PDB file of C-alpha atoms in Angstrom:
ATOM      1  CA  UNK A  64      19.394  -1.369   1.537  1.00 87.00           C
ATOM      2  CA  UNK A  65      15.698  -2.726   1.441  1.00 94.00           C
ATOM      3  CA  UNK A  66      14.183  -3.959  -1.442  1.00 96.00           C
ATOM      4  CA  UNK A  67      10.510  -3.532  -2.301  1.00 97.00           C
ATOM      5  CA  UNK A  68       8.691  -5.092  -4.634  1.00 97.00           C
ATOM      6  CA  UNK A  69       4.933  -5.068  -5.260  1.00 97.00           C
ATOM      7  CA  UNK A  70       2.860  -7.543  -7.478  1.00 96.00           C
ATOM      8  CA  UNK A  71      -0.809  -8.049  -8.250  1.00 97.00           C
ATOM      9  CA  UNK A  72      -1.801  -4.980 -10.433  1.00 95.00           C
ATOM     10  CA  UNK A  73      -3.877  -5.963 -13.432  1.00 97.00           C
ATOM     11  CA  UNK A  74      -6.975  -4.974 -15.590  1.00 97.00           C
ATOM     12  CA  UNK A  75     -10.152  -5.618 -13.868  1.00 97.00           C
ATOM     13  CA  UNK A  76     -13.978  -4.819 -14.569  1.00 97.00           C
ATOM     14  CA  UNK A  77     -15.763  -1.880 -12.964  1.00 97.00           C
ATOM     15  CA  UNK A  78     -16.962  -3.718  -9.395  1.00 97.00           C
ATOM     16  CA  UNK A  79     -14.255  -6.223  -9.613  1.00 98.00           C
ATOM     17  CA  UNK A  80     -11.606  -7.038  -6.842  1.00 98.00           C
ATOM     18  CA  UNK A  81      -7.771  -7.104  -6.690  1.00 98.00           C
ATOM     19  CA  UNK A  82      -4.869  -8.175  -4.282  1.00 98.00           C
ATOM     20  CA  UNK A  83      -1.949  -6.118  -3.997  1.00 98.00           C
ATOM     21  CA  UNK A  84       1.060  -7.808  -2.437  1.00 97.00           C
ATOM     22  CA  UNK A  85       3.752  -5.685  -1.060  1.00 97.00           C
ATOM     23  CA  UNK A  86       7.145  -7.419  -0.183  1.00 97.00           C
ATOM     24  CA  UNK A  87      10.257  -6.184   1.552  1.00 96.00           C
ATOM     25  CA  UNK A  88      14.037  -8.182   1.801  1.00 94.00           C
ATOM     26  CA  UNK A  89      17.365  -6.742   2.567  1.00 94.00           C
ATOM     27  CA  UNK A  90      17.715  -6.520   5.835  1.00 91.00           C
ATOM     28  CA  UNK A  91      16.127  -7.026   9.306  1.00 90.00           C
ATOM     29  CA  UNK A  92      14.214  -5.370  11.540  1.00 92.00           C
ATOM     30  CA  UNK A  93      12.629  -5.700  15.153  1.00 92.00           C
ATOM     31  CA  UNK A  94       9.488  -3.864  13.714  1.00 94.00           C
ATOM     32  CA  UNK A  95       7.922  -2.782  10.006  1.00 96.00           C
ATOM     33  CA  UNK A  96       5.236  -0.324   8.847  1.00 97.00           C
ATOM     34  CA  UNK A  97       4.729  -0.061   5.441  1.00 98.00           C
ATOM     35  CA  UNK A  98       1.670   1.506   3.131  1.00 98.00           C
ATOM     36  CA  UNK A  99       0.113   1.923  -0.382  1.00 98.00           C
ATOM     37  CA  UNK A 100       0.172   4.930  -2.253  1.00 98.00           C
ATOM     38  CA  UNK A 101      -1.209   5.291  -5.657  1.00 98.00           C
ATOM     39  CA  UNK A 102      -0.939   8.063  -8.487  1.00 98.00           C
ATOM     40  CA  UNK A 103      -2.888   8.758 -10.956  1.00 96.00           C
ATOM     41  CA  UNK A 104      -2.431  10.147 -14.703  1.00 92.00           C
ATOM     42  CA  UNK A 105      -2.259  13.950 -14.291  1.00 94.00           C
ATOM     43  CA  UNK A 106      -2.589  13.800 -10.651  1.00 96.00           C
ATOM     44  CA  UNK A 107      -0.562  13.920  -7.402  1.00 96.00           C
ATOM     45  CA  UNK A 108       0.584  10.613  -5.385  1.00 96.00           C
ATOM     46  CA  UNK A 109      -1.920  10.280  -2.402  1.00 97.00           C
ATOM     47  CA  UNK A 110      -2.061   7.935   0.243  1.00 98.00           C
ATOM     48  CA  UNK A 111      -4.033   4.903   0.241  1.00 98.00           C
ATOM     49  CA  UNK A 112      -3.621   2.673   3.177  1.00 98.00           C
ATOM     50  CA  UNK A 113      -1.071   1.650   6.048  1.00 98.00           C
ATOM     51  CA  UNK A 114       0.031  -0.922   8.536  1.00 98.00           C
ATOM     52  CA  UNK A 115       2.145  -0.688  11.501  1.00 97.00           C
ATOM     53  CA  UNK A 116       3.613  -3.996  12.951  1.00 93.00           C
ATOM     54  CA  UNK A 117       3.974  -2.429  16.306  1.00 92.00           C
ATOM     55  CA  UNK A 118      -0.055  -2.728  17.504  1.00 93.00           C
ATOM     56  CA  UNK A 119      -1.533  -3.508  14.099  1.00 93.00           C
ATOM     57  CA  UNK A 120      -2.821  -0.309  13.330  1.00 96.00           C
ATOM     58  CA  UNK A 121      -4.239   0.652  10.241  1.00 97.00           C
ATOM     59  CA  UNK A 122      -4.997   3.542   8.295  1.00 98.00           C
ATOM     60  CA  UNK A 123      -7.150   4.293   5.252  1.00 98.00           C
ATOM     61  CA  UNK A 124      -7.827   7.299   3.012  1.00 98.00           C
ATOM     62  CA  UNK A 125     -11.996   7.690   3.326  1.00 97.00           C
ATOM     63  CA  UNK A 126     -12.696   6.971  -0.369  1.00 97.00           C
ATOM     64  CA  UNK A 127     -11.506   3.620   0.468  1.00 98.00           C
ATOM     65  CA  UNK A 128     -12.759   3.291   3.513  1.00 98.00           C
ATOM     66  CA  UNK A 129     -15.057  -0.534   3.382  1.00 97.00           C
ATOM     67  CA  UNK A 130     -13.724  -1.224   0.165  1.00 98.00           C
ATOM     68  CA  UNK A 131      -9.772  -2.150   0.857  1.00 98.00           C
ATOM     69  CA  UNK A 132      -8.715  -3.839   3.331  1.00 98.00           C
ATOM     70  CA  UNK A 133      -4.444  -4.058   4.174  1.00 98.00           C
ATOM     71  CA  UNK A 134      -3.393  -6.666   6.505  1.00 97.00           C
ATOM     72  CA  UNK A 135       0.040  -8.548   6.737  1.00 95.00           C
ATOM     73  CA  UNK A 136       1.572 -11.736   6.195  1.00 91.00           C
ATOM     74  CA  UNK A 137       2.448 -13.349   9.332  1.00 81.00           C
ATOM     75  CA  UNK A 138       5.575 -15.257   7.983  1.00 78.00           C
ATOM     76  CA  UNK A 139       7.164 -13.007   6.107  1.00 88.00           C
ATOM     77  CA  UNK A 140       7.542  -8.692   5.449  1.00 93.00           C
ATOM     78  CA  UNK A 141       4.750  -8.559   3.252  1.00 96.00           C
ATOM     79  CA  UNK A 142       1.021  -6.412   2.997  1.00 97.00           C
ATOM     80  CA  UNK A 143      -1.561  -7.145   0.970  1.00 97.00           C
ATOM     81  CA  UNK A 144      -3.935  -4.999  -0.363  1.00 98.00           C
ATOM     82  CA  UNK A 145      -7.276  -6.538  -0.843  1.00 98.00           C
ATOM     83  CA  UNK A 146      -9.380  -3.851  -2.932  1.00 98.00           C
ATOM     84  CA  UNK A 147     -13.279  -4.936  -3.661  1.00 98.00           C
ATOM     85  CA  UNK A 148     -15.687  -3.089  -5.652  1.00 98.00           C
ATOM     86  CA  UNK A 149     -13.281  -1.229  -7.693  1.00 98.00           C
ATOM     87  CA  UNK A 150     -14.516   1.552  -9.471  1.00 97.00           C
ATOM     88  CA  UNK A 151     -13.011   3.916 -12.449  1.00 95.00           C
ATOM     89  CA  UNK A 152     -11.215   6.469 -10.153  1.00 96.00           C
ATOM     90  CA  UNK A 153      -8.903   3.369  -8.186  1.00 97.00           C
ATOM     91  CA  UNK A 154      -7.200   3.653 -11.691  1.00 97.00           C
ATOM     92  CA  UNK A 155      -3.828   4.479 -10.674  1.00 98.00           C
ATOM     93  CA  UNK A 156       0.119   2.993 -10.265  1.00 98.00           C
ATOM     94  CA  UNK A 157       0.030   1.848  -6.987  1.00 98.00           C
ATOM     95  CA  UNK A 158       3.353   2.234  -4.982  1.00 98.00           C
ATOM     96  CA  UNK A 159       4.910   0.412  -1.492  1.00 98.00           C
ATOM     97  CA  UNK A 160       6.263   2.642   0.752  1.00 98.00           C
ATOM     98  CA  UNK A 161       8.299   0.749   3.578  1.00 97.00           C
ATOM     99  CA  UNK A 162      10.133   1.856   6.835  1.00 97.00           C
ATOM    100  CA  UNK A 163      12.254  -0.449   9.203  1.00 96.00           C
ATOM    101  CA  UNK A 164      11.070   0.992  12.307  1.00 95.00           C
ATOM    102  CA  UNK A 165       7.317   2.255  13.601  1.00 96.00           C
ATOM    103  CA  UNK A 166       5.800   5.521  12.429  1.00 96.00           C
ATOM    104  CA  UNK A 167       3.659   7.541  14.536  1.00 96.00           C
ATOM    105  CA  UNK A 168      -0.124   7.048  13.793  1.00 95.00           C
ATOM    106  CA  UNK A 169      -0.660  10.217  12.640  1.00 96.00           C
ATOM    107  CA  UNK A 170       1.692   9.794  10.427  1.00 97.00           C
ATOM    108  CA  UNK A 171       0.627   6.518   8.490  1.00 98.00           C
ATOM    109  CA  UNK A 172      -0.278   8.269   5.704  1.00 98.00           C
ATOM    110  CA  UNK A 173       2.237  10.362   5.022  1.00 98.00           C
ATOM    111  CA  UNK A 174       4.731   9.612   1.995  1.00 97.00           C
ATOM    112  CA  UNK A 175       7.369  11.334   4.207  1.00 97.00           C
ATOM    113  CA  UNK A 176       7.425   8.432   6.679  1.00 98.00           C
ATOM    114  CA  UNK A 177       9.002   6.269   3.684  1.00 98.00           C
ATOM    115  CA  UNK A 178      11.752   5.565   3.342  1.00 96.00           C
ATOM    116  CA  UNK A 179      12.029   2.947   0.742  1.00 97.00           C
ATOM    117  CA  UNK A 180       9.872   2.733  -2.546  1.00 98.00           C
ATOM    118  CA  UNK A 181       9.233   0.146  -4.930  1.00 97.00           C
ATOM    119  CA  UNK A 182       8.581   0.372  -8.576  1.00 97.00           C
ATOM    120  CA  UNK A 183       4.866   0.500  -8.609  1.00 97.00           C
ATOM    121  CA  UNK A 184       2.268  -1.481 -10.080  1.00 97.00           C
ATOM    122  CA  UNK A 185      -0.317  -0.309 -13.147  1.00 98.00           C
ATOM    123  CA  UNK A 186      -4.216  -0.846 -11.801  1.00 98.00           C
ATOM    124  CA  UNK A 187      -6.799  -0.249 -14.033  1.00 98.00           C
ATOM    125  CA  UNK A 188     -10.189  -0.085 -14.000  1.00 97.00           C
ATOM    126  CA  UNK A 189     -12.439  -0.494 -16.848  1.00 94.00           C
ATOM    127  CA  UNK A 190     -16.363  -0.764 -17.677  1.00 85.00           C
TER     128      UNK A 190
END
């Protein structure tokens, strides 16, 4: 069983920045890909970004697009979420979806690709 656990959510000003740190333990793998998701009050989970061990690929939903960045950490299974210029609407729980194994590109942001979650943590965005 994998264990995810995701830190860095806080309060931050309208055009502020946050880092999102994703962790994984519980077992080992020859390759990771693991992504952000974030929901919303009243509104569905959607994708935000993903990263694939196997090539480095990345994927980003377009309202992020120049404004998050997700890259990994070398030395352990971790992502990081850098987000930058925040606005009102990034307001959201923000989850880490992991798989031990590679997804398909097309596939990166797809929840179904997941198959561990962590617990989530609260963003919020204020003016």
């Amino acid at each position: 069983q994998v264990q995810v656990v995701e830190s860095g959510g806080g309060l931050v000003q309208t055009g502020g920045s946050l880092r999102l740190s994703c962790s994984a333990s519980g077992r080992t793998a020859s390759t990771w890909t693991m992504a952000w998701f974030r929901q919303a009050p009243g509104k569905e989970r959607e994708p935000v970004a993903a990263f694939r061990w196997s090539g480095g690929n990345t994927a980003y939903i377009d309202s992020v697009k120049g404004r998050f960045t997700i890259s990994k950490d070398n030395a352990k299974t971790t992502v990081h979420l850098q987000m930058s210029s925040l606005q009102d609407e990034d307001t959201a729980v923000y989850y880490c979806g992991v798989r031990a194994g590679r997804v398909i590109v097309s596939a990166l942001l797809s929840p179904a690709s997941y198959e561990y979650w962590g617990q989530g943590t609260q963003v919020t965005v204020s003016s």
